Structure formats: C-alpha cells, structure tokens
Short mmCIF file of N, CA and C in Angstrom, two decimals:
data_model
loop_
_atom_site.label_atom_id
_atom_site.label_comp_id
_atom_site.label_asym_id
_atom_site.label_seq_id
_atom_site.Cartn_x
_atom_site.Cartn_y
_atom_site.Cartn_z
N ALA O 22 81.68 -39.43 -27.73
CA ALA O 22 82.72 -38.28 -27.88
C ALA O 22 82.43 -37.14 -28.86
N LEU O 23 82.89 -36.27 -28.02
CA LEU O 23 82.45 -35.04 -28.93
C LEU O 23 83.32 -34.55 -30.44
N PRO O 24 82.96 -34.43 -31.65
CA PRO O 24 83.88 -34.05 -33.05
C PRO O 24 84.42 -32.81 -32.26
N ILE O 25 86.00 -32.78 -32.97
CA ILE O 25 86.39 -31.65 -32.30
C ILE O 25 86.27 -30.90 -33.98
N LEU O 26 86.01 -29.56 -33.37
CA LEU O 26 85.68 -28.55 -34.32
C LEU O 26 86.72 -27.63 -34.06
N ASP O 27 87.08 -26.82 -35.58
CA ASP O 27 87.59 -25.76 -35.54
C ASP O 27 87.01 -24.31 -35.20
N PRO O 28 87.25 -23.87 -34.04
CA PRO O 28 86.77 -22.82 -33.49
C PRO O 28 86.14 -21.63 -34.57
N ARG O 29 87.15 -21.42 -35.09
CA ARG O 29 87.21 -20.16 -36.13
C ARG O 29 85.96 -19.81 -37.11
N GLY O 30 85.30 -18.62 -36.68
CA GLY O 30 84.48 -18.45 -37.73
C GLY O 30 83.19 -19.04 -37.12
N LEU O 31 82.55 -19.67 -36.43
CA LEU O 31 81.74 -19.89 -35.52
C LEU O 31 81.62 -18.69 -34.02
N GLY O 32 81.84 -17.90 -34.24
CA GLY O 32 81.43 -17.14 -33.21
C GLY O 32 82.23 -17.31 -31.40
N ARG O 33 81.81 -16.50 -31.09
CA ARG O 33 82.93 -16.23 -29.59
C ARG O 33 81.85 -16.66 -28.51
N ILE O 34 80.69 -16.71 -28.68
CA ILE O 34 79.94 -17.38 -27.70
C ILE O 34 79.83 -18.90 -27.00
N TRP O 35 80.07 -19.48 -26.66
CA TRP O 35 80.08 -20.64 -26.36
C TRP O 35 78.94 -21.26 -25.32
N ARG O 36 78.30 -22.28 -25.38
CA ARG O 36 77.65 -22.74 -24.27
C ARG O 36 77.80 -24.05 -24.11
N ILE O 37 78.52 -24.61 -22.82
CA ILE O 37 78.92 -26.07 -22.62
C ILE O 37 77.98 -26.49 -21.88
N VAL O 38 77.73 -27.48 -22.04
CA VAL O 38 76.32 -28.26 -21.03
C VAL O 38 76.76 -29.52 -21.40
N PRO O 39 76.50 -30.10 -20.12
CA PRO O 39 76.55 -32.02 -20.37
C PRO O 39 75.57 -32.32 -21.49
N GLU O 40 75.93 -33.28 -21.95
CA GLU O 40 75.48 -33.95 -23.22
C GLU O 40 74.05 -34.40 -22.64
N LYS O 41 73.52 -34.78 -21.66
CA LYS O 41 72.06 -34.78 -21.82
C LYS O 41 71.34 -33.57 -21.09
N ALA O 42 71.77 -32.81 -20.27
CA ALA O 42 71.10 -31.79 -20.03
C ALA O 42 69.99 -31.28 -20.84
N LYS O 43 68.69 -30.97 -20.32
CA LYS O 43 67.79 -30.31 -20.71
C LYS O 43 68.03 -28.92 -20.51
N THR O 44 67.53 -28.64 -22.26
CA THR O 44 68.04 -26.91 -22.03
C THR O 44 66.74 -26.06 -22.39
N ARG O 45 66.31 -24.75 -21.64
CA ARG O 45 65.12 -24.25 -21.55
C ARG O 45 65.18 -22.92 -22.79
N PRO O 46 63.87 -22.99 -23.83
CA PRO O 46 63.87 -22.26 -24.96
C PRO O 46 64.18 -20.60 -24.11
N ALA O 47 64.54 -19.69 -24.67
CA ALA O 47 64.41 -18.60 -24.05
C ALA O 47 63.47 -18.24 -24.44
N PRO O 48 62.36 -17.21 -23.50
CA PRO O 48 61.14 -17.15 -23.82
C PRO O 48 61.03 -15.56 -25.06
N ASN O 49 60.25 -15.68 -25.89
CA ASN O 49 59.77 -14.60 -26.80
C ASN O 49 59.19 -13.49 -26.05
N LEU O 50 59.85 -12.58 -25.39
CA LEU O 50 58.93 -11.36 -24.74
C LEU O 50 58.77 -10.50 -25.66
N THR O 51 58.88 -10.56 -27.15
CA THR O 51 58.77 -9.58 -28.06
C THR O 51 57.26 -9.73 -27.95
N LYS O 52 56.46 -10.72 -27.80
CA LYS O 52 55.25 -11.54 -28.26
C LYS O 52 54.55 -11.05 -26.73
N LEU O 53 54.92 -10.28 -26.31
CA LEU O 53 54.17 -10.05 -24.79
C LEU O 53 53.49 -8.57 -24.71
N GLY O 54 52.65 -7.95 -24.28
CA GLY O 54 52.28 -6.84 -24.45
C GLY O 54 53.09 -5.78 -23.38
N SER O 55 53.13 -4.29 -23.55
CA SER O 55 53.33 -3.63 -22.82
C SER O 55 53.77 -4.28 -20.80
N ALA O 56 52.15 -4.32 -20.63
CA ALA O 56 51.92 -4.00 -19.22
C ALA O 56 52.33 -5.16 -19.04
N GLU O 57 52.49 -6.59 -19.59
CA GLU O 57 53.06 -7.88 -18.90
C GLU O 57 54.25 -7.91 -18.54
N LEU O 58 55.16 -7.05 -19.40
CA LEU O 58 56.40 -6.57 -19.27
C LEU O 58 56.59 -5.81 -18.32
N VAL O 59 55.95 -5.26 -17.76
CA VAL O 59 56.73 -4.53 -16.40
C VAL O 59 56.93 -5.26 -14.93
N PRO O 60 56.35 -6.54 -14.65
CA PRO O 60 56.50 -7.46 -13.44
C PRO O 60 57.71 -8.36 -13.86
N ILE O 61 58.28 -8.46 -15.68
CA ILE O 61 59.45 -9.23 -15.86
C ILE O 61 60.37 -8.26 -15.17
N LEU O 62 60.29 -7.23 -15.37
CA LEU O 62 61.30 -6.35 -14.40
C LEU O 62 61.92 -6.53 -13.39
N ALA O 63 60.99 -7.22 -12.51
CA ALA O 63 61.49 -7.69 -11.22
C ALA O 63 61.95 -9.04 -11.26
N HIS O 64 62.25 -9.98 -12.39
CA HIS O 64 62.61 -11.60 -12.81
C HIS O 64 63.84 -11.82 -11.94
N SER O 65 64.02 -12.60 -11.43
CA SER O 65 65.27 -12.81 -10.91
C SER O 65 66.99 -13.59 -11.90
N ASN O 66 66.08 -13.37 -13.26
CA ASN O 66 67.13 -13.47 -14.04
C ASN O 66 67.32 -12.20 -15.01
N SER O 67 68.71 -11.98 -14.97
CA SER O 67 69.18 -10.90 -15.58
C SER O 67 68.56 -10.32 -16.82
N TRP O 68 68.82 -11.47 -17.84
CA TRP O 68 68.43 -11.44 -19.16
C TRP O 68 66.79 -11.10 -19.51
N HIS O 69 66.22 -11.48 -18.27
CA HIS O 69 64.73 -11.30 -18.57
C HIS O 69 64.42 -9.46 -18.55
N ARG O 70 64.86 -9.48 -17.17
CA ARG O 70 64.56 -7.73 -16.78
C ARG O 70 65.36 -6.65 -17.92
N GLU O 71 66.70 -7.03 -18.45
CA GLU O 71 66.87 -6.20 -19.34
C GLU O 71 66.55 -6.12 -20.66
N THR O 72 66.35 -7.65 -20.73
CA THR O 72 65.14 -7.51 -22.08
C THR O 72 64.02 -6.69 -22.03
N ALA O 73 62.92 -7.00 -20.95
CA ALA O 73 61.85 -6.48 -20.85
C ALA O 73 62.67 -4.66 -20.61
N GLN O 74 63.18 -4.43 -20.14
CA GLN O 74 63.53 -3.16 -19.94
C GLN O 74 63.89 -2.54 -21.56
N ARG O 75 64.76 -3.07 -21.97
CA ARG O 75 64.61 -2.42 -23.60
C ARG O 75 63.60 -2.52 -24.37
N LEU O 76 62.63 -3.55 -24.04
CA LEU O 76 61.57 -3.54 -25.06
C LEU O 76 61.07 -2.41 -24.59
N LEU O 77 60.43 -2.04 -23.07
CA LEU O 77 59.44 -1.11 -22.64
C LEU O 77 60.00 0.40 -23.19
N VAL O 78 61.62 0.73 -22.78
CA VAL O 78 61.77 2.03 -24.05
C VAL O 78 61.65 1.81 -25.21
N GLU O 79 62.07 0.54 -25.77
CA GLU O 79 61.51 1.19 -27.45
C GLU O 79 60.38 1.50 -27.18
N ARG O 80 59.58 0.56 -27.02
CA ARG O 80 57.89 0.82 -27.10
C ARG O 80 57.66 2.37 -26.88
N ALA O 81 58.29 2.66 -25.45
CA ALA O 81 57.64 4.51 -25.18
C ALA O 81 56.13 4.26 -24.69
N ASP O 82 55.37 3.45 -24.22
CA ASP O 82 54.14 3.22 -24.09
C ASP O 82 53.54 4.14 -22.63
N ALA O 83 53.37 4.93 -22.96
CA ALA O 83 52.82 5.60 -22.07
C ALA O 83 51.74 5.40 -20.78
N ALA O 84 50.99 4.15 -21.56
CA ALA O 84 50.16 3.65 -20.45
C ALA O 84 50.52 2.64 -19.41
N VAL O 85 51.94 2.22 -19.27
CA VAL O 85 52.35 1.46 -18.62
C VAL O 85 53.01 2.39 -17.36
N VAL O 86 53.04 3.75 -17.84
CA VAL O 86 53.83 4.68 -16.21
C VAL O 86 53.45 4.56 -15.62
N PRO O 87 51.90 4.21 -14.73
CA PRO O 87 51.55 4.40 -13.66
C PRO O 87 51.93 2.74 -12.84
N ALA O 88 52.39 1.48 -13.90
CA ALA O 88 52.66 0.61 -13.16
C ALA O 88 54.04 0.58 -13.14
N LEU O 89 55.04 1.47 -13.75
CA LEU O 89 56.04 1.30 -13.31
C LEU O 89 56.34 2.21 -12.31
N GLU O 90 55.82 3.29 -12.17
CA GLU O 90 55.91 4.00 -10.69
C GLU O 90 55.68 3.14 -9.95
N ALA O 91 54.84 2.56 -9.59
CA ALA O 91 54.26 1.22 -8.40
C ALA O 91 55.64 0.36 -8.15
N LEU O 92 56.08 -0.18 -9.52
CA LEU O 92 57.13 -0.51 -9.01
C LEU O 92 58.26 -0.46 -8.77
N THR O 93 58.38 0.78 -8.51
CA THR O 93 59.82 1.44 -7.85
C THR O 93 59.41 1.59 -6.21
N ARG O 94 58.16 1.11 -6.23
CA ARG O 94 57.79 0.90 -4.75
C ARG O 94 57.87 -0.57 -4.05
N GLY O 95 58.15 -1.34 -5.15
CA GLY O 95 57.70 -2.87 -4.77
C GLY O 95 58.75 -3.67 -4.30
N GLU O 96 58.68 -4.78 -4.06
CA GLU O 96 59.49 -5.67 -3.04
C GLU O 96 61.03 -5.88 -4.09
N VAL O 97 60.98 -6.11 -4.63
CA VAL O 97 62.45 -6.65 -5.48
C VAL O 97 63.27 -5.23 -5.78
N ALA O 98 64.26 -5.30 -4.83
CA ALA O 98 65.38 -4.25 -5.16
C ALA O 98 65.44 -3.74 -7.00
N LEU O 99 65.89 -5.04 -7.49
CA LEU O 99 66.65 -4.81 -8.73
C LEU O 99 65.05 -4.38 -9.98
N GLY O 100 63.82 -4.81 -9.37
CA GLY O 100 63.03 -4.61 -9.85
C GLY O 100 62.88 -2.55 -10.03
N ARG O 101 62.48 -2.40 -8.93
CA ARG O 101 62.92 -0.86 -8.49
C ARG O 101 63.98 -0.14 -9.80
N LEU O 102 64.75 -1.00 -9.27
CA LEU O 102 65.47 -0.26 -9.83
C LEU O 102 65.85 0.14 -11.47
N HIS O 103 65.37 -1.26 -12.27
CA HIS O 103 65.12 -1.46 -13.57
C HIS O 103 63.62 -0.42 -13.90
N ALA O 104 62.59 -0.23 -12.93
CA ALA O 104 61.65 0.19 -13.01
C ALA O 104 62.02 1.80 -13.20
N LEU O 105 62.86 2.14 -12.66
CA LEU O 105 63.42 3.70 -12.42
C LEU O 105 64.34 4.12 -13.63
N TRP O 106 65.01 3.51 -14.33
CA TRP O 106 65.78 3.50 -15.61
C TRP O 106 64.91 3.56 -16.47
N THR O 107 64.05 2.46 -16.36
CA THR O 107 62.83 2.18 -17.67
C THR O 107 62.09 3.77 -17.59
N LEU O 108 61.93 4.34 -16.71
CA LEU O 108 60.88 5.81 -16.76
C LEU O 108 62.00 6.62 -17.28
N ASP O 109 62.96 6.38 -17.13
CA ASP O 109 64.37 7.93 -17.37
C ASP O 109 64.58 7.47 -18.77
N GLY O 110 64.43 6.03 -18.94
CA GLY O 110 64.96 5.67 -20.70
C GLY O 110 63.50 6.09 -21.54
N MET O 111 62.25 6.31 -21.14
CA MET O 111 61.13 6.39 -21.45
C MET O 111 60.47 7.82 -21.50
N GLY O 112 61.56 9.08 -21.27
CA GLY O 112 61.74 10.26 -20.84
C GLY O 112 60.58 10.08 -19.80
N LYS O 113 59.62 9.45 -18.62
CA LYS O 113 58.63 9.64 -18.16
C LYS O 113 58.91 9.98 -16.58
N SER O 114 60.48 10.16 -15.92
CA SER O 114 60.99 10.03 -14.78
C SER O 114 60.32 11.50 -14.18
N THR O 115 60.06 11.18 -12.78
CA THR O 115 58.83 12.66 -12.23
C THR O 115 59.73 12.80 -10.76
N TRP O 116 60.31 14.07 -10.45
CA TRP O 116 60.95 14.15 -9.48
C TRP O 116 60.28 13.61 -7.96
N PRO O 117 59.40 13.60 -7.78
CA PRO O 117 58.70 12.97 -7.11
C PRO O 117 59.14 11.37 -6.86
N VAL O 118 59.08 10.85 -7.93
CA VAL O 118 59.69 8.96 -7.97
C VAL O 118 61.12 8.75 -7.68
N VAL O 119 61.72 9.97 -8.49
CA VAL O 119 63.26 9.87 -8.26
C VAL O 119 63.43 10.22 -6.40
N GLU O 120 62.95 11.47 -6.21
CA GLU O 120 63.63 11.64 -4.86
C GLU O 120 62.89 10.54 -3.37
N LYS O 121 61.56 10.06 -3.68
CA LYS O 121 61.55 8.70 -2.79
C LYS O 121 62.24 7.81 -2.84
N ALA O 122 62.97 7.60 -4.35
CA ALA O 122 64.06 6.75 -4.45
C ALA O 122 65.49 7.01 -4.03
N LEU O 123 65.47 7.87 -3.86
CA LEU O 123 67.08 8.19 -3.28
C LEU O 123 67.01 8.00 -1.51
N ALA O 124 65.54 7.54 -0.89
CA ALA O 124 65.63 6.94 0.50
C ALA O 124 65.53 5.69 0.32
N ASP O 125 65.53 5.32 -0.90
CA ASP O 125 65.28 3.63 -0.92
C ASP O 125 66.24 2.79 0.38
N ALA O 126 66.13 1.56 0.34
CA ALA O 126 66.88 0.66 1.42
C ALA O 126 68.17 0.20 0.81
N ASP O 127 68.09 0.43 -0.50
CA ASP O 127 69.24 -0.66 -1.46
C ASP O 127 69.93 0.41 -1.94
N ALA O 128 71.44 0.51 -1.69
CA ALA O 128 72.38 1.22 -2.36
C ALA O 128 72.19 1.45 -3.24
N ARG O 129 72.24 0.13 -4.16
CA ARG O 129 71.65 0.06 -5.92
C ARG O 129 70.67 0.97 -6.24
N VAL O 130 69.53 1.20 -5.76
CA VAL O 130 68.56 1.74 -5.88
C VAL O 130 68.90 3.26 -5.82
N ARG O 131 69.21 3.62 -4.51
CA ARG O 131 69.67 5.33 -4.33
C ARG O 131 70.82 5.86 -5.47
N ASN O 132 71.58 4.88 -5.76
CA ASN O 132 72.74 5.61 -6.68
C ASN O 132 72.19 5.90 -8.03
N GLY O 133 71.24 4.89 -8.58
CA GLY O 133 70.54 5.17 -9.79
C GLY O 133 69.86 6.01 -9.67
N ALA O 134 69.05 6.54 -8.51
CA ALA O 134 68.66 7.86 -8.38
C ALA O 134 69.14 9.12 -8.31
N VAL O 135 70.15 8.92 -7.69
CA VAL O 135 71.14 10.13 -7.62
C VAL O 135 71.53 10.29 -9.40
N ARG O 136 71.85 9.59 -10.05
CA ARG O 136 72.09 9.63 -11.34
C ARG O 136 71.02 10.02 -12.02
N ILE O 137 69.66 9.46 -12.06
CA ILE O 137 68.79 9.85 -12.81
C ILE O 137 68.22 11.42 -12.40
N ALA O 138 68.63 11.74 -11.07
CA ALA O 138 68.34 13.07 -10.66
C ALA O 138 68.92 14.27 -11.12
N GLU O 139 70.05 13.62 -12.04
CA GLU O 139 70.84 15.13 -12.65
C GLU O 139 69.90 15.26 -14.00
N GLY O 140 68.98 14.78 -14.22
CA GLY O 140 68.04 15.17 -15.37
C GLY O 140 67.09 16.57 -14.79
N PHE O 141 66.85 16.26 -13.20
CA PHE O 141 66.08 17.64 -12.93
C PHE O 141 67.05 18.61 -13.05
N LEU O 142 68.36 18.73 -12.84
CA LEU O 142 68.88 20.18 -12.68
C LEU O 142 68.83 21.12 -13.43
N THR O 143 67.83 20.96 -14.80
CA THR O 143 67.86 22.24 -15.42
C THR O 143 66.66 22.34 -15.34
N GLY O 144 65.44 21.92 -14.80
CA GLY O 144 63.94 22.49 -14.89
C GLY O 144 64.21 23.38 -13.27
N GLU O 145 62.47 24.02 -13.24
CA GLU O 145 62.05 24.52 -12.51
C GLU O 145 62.36 23.94 -11.41
N GLY O 146 62.14 23.32 -10.95
CA GLY O 146 62.64 22.53 -9.40
C GLY O 146 63.60 22.28 -9.08
N ARG O 147 64.76 22.83 -9.72
CA ARG O 147 66.29 22.50 -9.38
C ARG O 147 66.94 22.99 -8.37
N ASN O 148 66.70 23.85 -7.74
CA ASN O 148 66.57 24.01 -6.08
C ASN O 148 66.49 23.06 -5.30
N ALA O 149 64.94 22.51 -5.34
CA ALA O 149 64.37 21.36 -4.53
C ALA O 149 65.63 20.20 -4.37
N VAL O 150 65.87 19.76 -6.18
CA VAL O 150 66.37 18.75 -6.36
C VAL O 150 68.57 18.95 -5.85
N VAL O 151 68.74 20.46 -5.63
CA VAL O 151 69.81 20.77 -5.71
C VAL O 151 70.11 20.10 -3.87
N ALA O 152 68.94 20.68 -3.28
CA ALA O 152 68.96 21.09 -1.50
C ALA O 152 68.63 19.13 -1.35
N ARG O 153 68.17 18.34 -2.06
CA ARG O 153 68.04 17.14 -1.63
C ARG O 153 69.21 16.62 -1.71
N LEU O 154 69.87 16.43 -2.83
CA LEU O 154 71.18 15.98 -2.96
C LEU O 154 72.24 16.50 -1.88
N ILE O 155 72.01 17.61 -1.41
CA ILE O 155 73.50 18.05 -0.64
C ILE O 155 72.90 17.27 1.21
N ALA O 156 71.63 17.40 1.19
CA ALA O 156 71.10 16.97 2.44
C ALA O 156 71.43 15.38 2.46
N LEU O 157 71.46 14.47 1.29
CA LEU O 157 71.54 13.36 0.90
C LEU O 157 73.08 12.77 1.47
N SER O 158 74.16 13.57 0.91
CA SER O 158 75.57 14.04 0.70
C SER O 158 76.03 13.74 2.48
N ALA O 159 75.26 14.36 3.43
CA ALA O 159 75.62 14.44 4.68
C ALA O 159 75.46 12.76 5.64
N THR O 160 74.42 12.14 5.14
CA THR O 160 74.58 11.17 5.58
C THR O 160 74.49 9.91 4.65
N GLU O 161 74.54 9.90 3.92
CA GLU O 161 74.90 8.55 2.81
C GLU O 161 75.96 7.93 3.39
N PRO O 162 75.93 6.55 3.22
CA PRO O 162 76.61 5.61 4.20
C PRO O 162 77.37 4.73 3.18
N ASP O 163 76.79 4.44 2.15
CA ASP O 163 77.64 3.54 0.73
C ASP O 163 78.43 4.14 -0.01
N SER O 164 79.74 3.81 -0.04
CA SER O 164 80.48 4.14 -0.89
C SER O 164 80.64 4.51 -2.15
N GLN O 165 79.89 4.08 -2.88
CA GLN O 165 79.75 4.05 -4.52
C GLN O 165 78.72 5.24 -4.74
N VAL O 166 77.56 5.21 -3.73
CA VAL O 166 76.71 6.29 -3.82
C VAL O 166 77.17 7.39 -3.06
N GLN O 167 78.34 7.51 -2.20
CA GLN O 167 79.05 8.82 -2.57
C GLN O 167 79.74 9.29 -3.20
N THR O 168 80.39 8.30 -4.15
CA THR O 168 80.59 8.72 -5.55
C THR O 168 79.82 9.40 -6.27
N GLN O 169 78.83 8.80 -6.47
CA GLN O 169 77.70 9.35 -7.40
C GLN O 169 77.31 10.36 -7.02
N ILE O 170 77.26 10.75 -5.60
CA ILE O 170 76.63 11.96 -5.38
C ILE O 170 77.40 13.38 -5.65
N ALA O 171 78.88 13.03 -5.25
CA ALA O 171 79.71 13.58 -5.61
C ALA O 171 79.78 14.36 -7.28
N LEU O 172 79.73 13.09 -7.99
CA LEU O 172 80.10 13.45 -9.52
C LEU O 172 78.18 14.18 -9.53
N THR O 173 77.42 13.70 -9.53
CA THR O 173 76.38 14.60 -9.76
C THR O 173 76.05 15.94 -9.09
N LEU O 174 76.66 16.39 -7.91
CA LEU O 174 76.75 17.42 -7.04
C LEU O 174 77.85 18.47 -8.15
N GLY O 175 78.62 17.71 -8.78
CA GLY O 175 79.92 18.61 -9.56
C GLY O 175 79.04 18.86 -10.82
N GLU O 176 78.05 18.57 -11.17
CA GLU O 176 76.88 18.98 -12.22
C GLU O 176 76.61 20.20 -11.97
N CYS O 177 76.52 20.39 -10.38
CA CYS O 177 75.22 21.75 -10.17
C CYS O 177 75.85 22.51 -10.34
N GLN O 178 77.06 22.97 -10.63
CA GLN O 178 77.84 24.23 -10.56
C GLN O 178 77.30 25.05 -9.58
N ASP O 179 77.07 25.18 -8.45
CA ASP O 179 76.44 25.83 -7.26
C ASP O 179 77.44 25.79 -6.10
N SER O 180 77.62 26.84 -5.36
CA SER O 180 78.76 27.41 -4.61
C SER O 180 78.33 26.09 -3.46
N LYS O 181 76.58 26.18 -2.72
CA LYS O 181 76.09 25.48 -1.85
C LYS O 181 76.55 23.62 -2.11
N ALA O 182 76.51 23.19 -3.42
CA ALA O 182 77.01 21.99 -3.90
C ALA O 182 78.49 21.69 -3.60
N ASP O 183 79.42 22.86 -3.63
CA ASP O 183 80.49 22.47 -3.79
C ASP O 183 81.15 22.42 -2.29
N GLN O 184 80.14 23.10 -1.06
CA GLN O 184 80.80 23.16 0.07
C GLN O 184 80.06 21.56 0.38
N ALA O 185 78.84 21.15 0.09
CA ALA O 185 78.57 19.55 0.37
C ALA O 185 79.20 18.90 0.17
N MET O 186 80.68 18.88 -1.15
CA MET O 186 81.27 17.98 -1.18
C MET O 186 82.53 18.35 -0.74
N ALA O 187 83.07 19.82 -0.06
CA ALA O 187 84.03 19.88 0.54
C ALA O 187 83.99 18.76 1.88
N ALA O 188 82.76 19.10 2.50
CA ALA O 188 82.26 18.62 3.59
C ALA O 188 82.46 16.41 3.75
N MET O 189 81.92 16.43 2.40
CA MET O 189 81.56 14.97 2.20
C MET O 189 83.45 14.65 2.55
N ALA O 190 84.13 15.25 1.70
CA ALA O 190 85.73 14.98 1.96
C ALA O 190 86.10 14.48 3.34
N SER O 191 85.74 15.83 4.19
CA SER O 191 86.09 15.63 5.11
C SER O 191 85.71 14.26 6.18
N ARG O 192 84.32 13.97 6.10
CA ARG O 192 83.56 12.89 6.45
C ARG O 192 83.86 11.90 6.28
N VAL O 193 84.46 11.36 4.91
CA VAL O 193 84.83 10.29 4.81
C VAL O 193 86.44 10.67 3.93
N PRO O 194 87.39 10.60 4.77
CA PRO O 194 88.43 11.15 4.21
C PRO O 194 89.29 10.02 3.52
N ASP O 195 89.04 8.74 3.89
CA ASP O 195 89.59 7.21 3.30
C ASP O 195 89.08 7.13 2.50
N HIS O 196 87.87 7.47 1.60
CA HIS O 196 87.24 7.01 0.41
C HIS O 196 88.07 7.11 -0.64
N PRO O 197 88.19 5.95 -1.33
CA PRO O 197 89.46 5.83 -2.12
C PRO O 197 89.39 6.49 -3.87
N TYR O 198 88.06 6.97 -3.97
CA TYR O 198 87.59 7.57 -5.38
C TYR O 198 87.02 8.81 -4.82
N LEU O 199 86.33 9.41 -3.74
CA LEU O 199 85.71 10.52 -3.54
C LEU O 199 86.61 11.84 -3.81
N ALA O 200 87.86 12.17 -3.77
CA ALA O 200 88.77 13.15 -4.06
C ALA O 200 88.90 13.33 -5.82
N GLU O 201 88.81 12.21 -6.22
CA GLU O 201 89.03 12.36 -7.61
C GLU O 201 87.23 12.62 -8.37
N ALA O 202 86.46 12.06 -7.81
CA ALA O 202 84.84 12.69 -8.32
C ALA O 202 84.58 14.08 -7.81
N ILE O 203 85.21 14.31 -6.68
CA ILE O 203 85.06 15.89 -6.68
C ILE O 203 85.86 16.52 -7.24
N LEU O 204 86.64 16.39 -7.84
CA LEU O 204 88.19 17.20 -8.61
C LEU O 204 87.21 17.46 -10.35
N SER O 205 86.51 16.08 -10.30
CA SER O 205 86.16 15.98 -11.72
C SER O 205 84.78 17.07 -12.11
N GLY O 206 84.36 17.35 -10.87
CA GLY O 206 83.17 18.04 -11.05
C GLY O 206 83.46 19.92 -10.27
N VAL O 207 84.60 20.11 -10.38
CA VAL O 207 84.70 21.30 -10.19
C VAL O 207 85.72 21.98 -10.96
N LYS O 208 85.95 21.37 -11.99
CA LYS O 208 86.75 22.52 -12.94
C LYS O 208 86.21 23.77 -12.77
N GLY O 209 87.83 24.39 -12.76
CA GLY O 209 87.67 25.86 -12.73
C GLY O 209 86.83 26.66 -11.74
N ARG O 210 86.70 25.56 -10.56
CA ARG O 210 86.15 26.24 -9.64
C ARG O 210 87.39 25.92 -8.55
N GLU O 211 87.94 25.20 -8.72
CA GLU O 211 89.11 23.95 -7.69
C GLU O 211 89.58 25.20 -6.57
N LEU O 212 89.82 26.58 -6.88
CA LEU O 212 90.37 27.41 -5.32
C LEU O 212 89.46 27.77 -5.19
N GLU O 213 88.12 27.71 -5.05
CA GLU O 213 86.97 28.31 -4.47
C GLU O 213 86.86 27.20 -3.59
N LEU O 214 86.59 25.89 -4.15
CA LEU O 214 86.77 25.07 -3.20
C LEU O 214 87.42 24.85 -1.77
N LEU O 215 88.76 25.18 -2.89
CA LEU O 215 90.20 24.73 -1.35
C LEU O 215 89.76 25.82 -0.48
#
C-alpha cells in the first residue's frame, strides 16, 4: 500500500508508475559534444529533440552548421523541422536551405520554413523571398501552412503580397482563420486590399 502524502509543497509534476516498473534514467545530453547532439534532433522522443535543440542553440557551435543543413534534408520530418529551428536559433539560417524546406513533403516543416522566411524579408534577397512566398500561397494545400503564409505575407508590406492574400481568400473561402490572418497583416491597407 502506498503511504498517503499531503501533495502541497511537493511540486506539481507527478509520475505515476506501477510499483515494480523499471524506470530508465534520463540521459545527460549536456555531456555530449555538439556533433553528437545533431542526430538526436531526429529522435522519436520529444524531450530528447527539444533538449538537443536547446543545447545546440545555447552553444552556437558553427562547426555543426553543415551537419544541421544536411539534417534539413534527412529522412525524419521532425528532425528536419528541429534542424531548421536550430539553425534559426543559432542565427545561421540561409535562404537556400529555407527555400528548399518550403517544398518539403511534411506540412509541419513547410509551416516552420514559412515562419523562418520572415527573417529574410529585410535583406537584399527580399524580392526573391516575397516571390517564393507568393508562389507558395497559390498552391499550398494545408490549412495551417496557409494561415502562416497569410501572416508572413502580411509582414511583407507589399502590394503584390496583398494581392496574393486576396487570391488565397478567394481560393479557400471556407478556411476558418485565413480572413483573420490576412486582416491582421494589412493594418492600414484594408481599403486597398478590398
């Protein structure tokens, strides 16, 4: 029989397991080198992926950038996504890597790539980024990615982007959040969009 404990002051995370359960100790990822952490970004356990990502971003080890870029083309979709966000967190994202991710087979990766693409809207390659996002807005089938595209195009402050958002609204009129996403990005330009 388990003793009855007063839970106050004992924290709020409880792990309930059978009495004779074998528990595994959590690995100490801080002892691993940066290069050893990169493949863990594709681990099946989210704690492993998120901890490896956090450690890589904190370390900002430029030596692992090629391995991270390679992982953005890997077999595991969540590994590709974590690699993209790790590069972004390290400030090492490049437009060719992000642009390739915009065409990924997995919607979660495309969604992340659209969000990361916002960082390239202020650079000299801005026109290429806007053109690619506009092209994507015409073909993207996933509703979450469509919403992110609308939010990102709203950040462009560009009449062609506004026209692309209007075309998206016409193409998918039953999308539950698209109109709100578009309106949030055209503040001050609503009449022009209409």
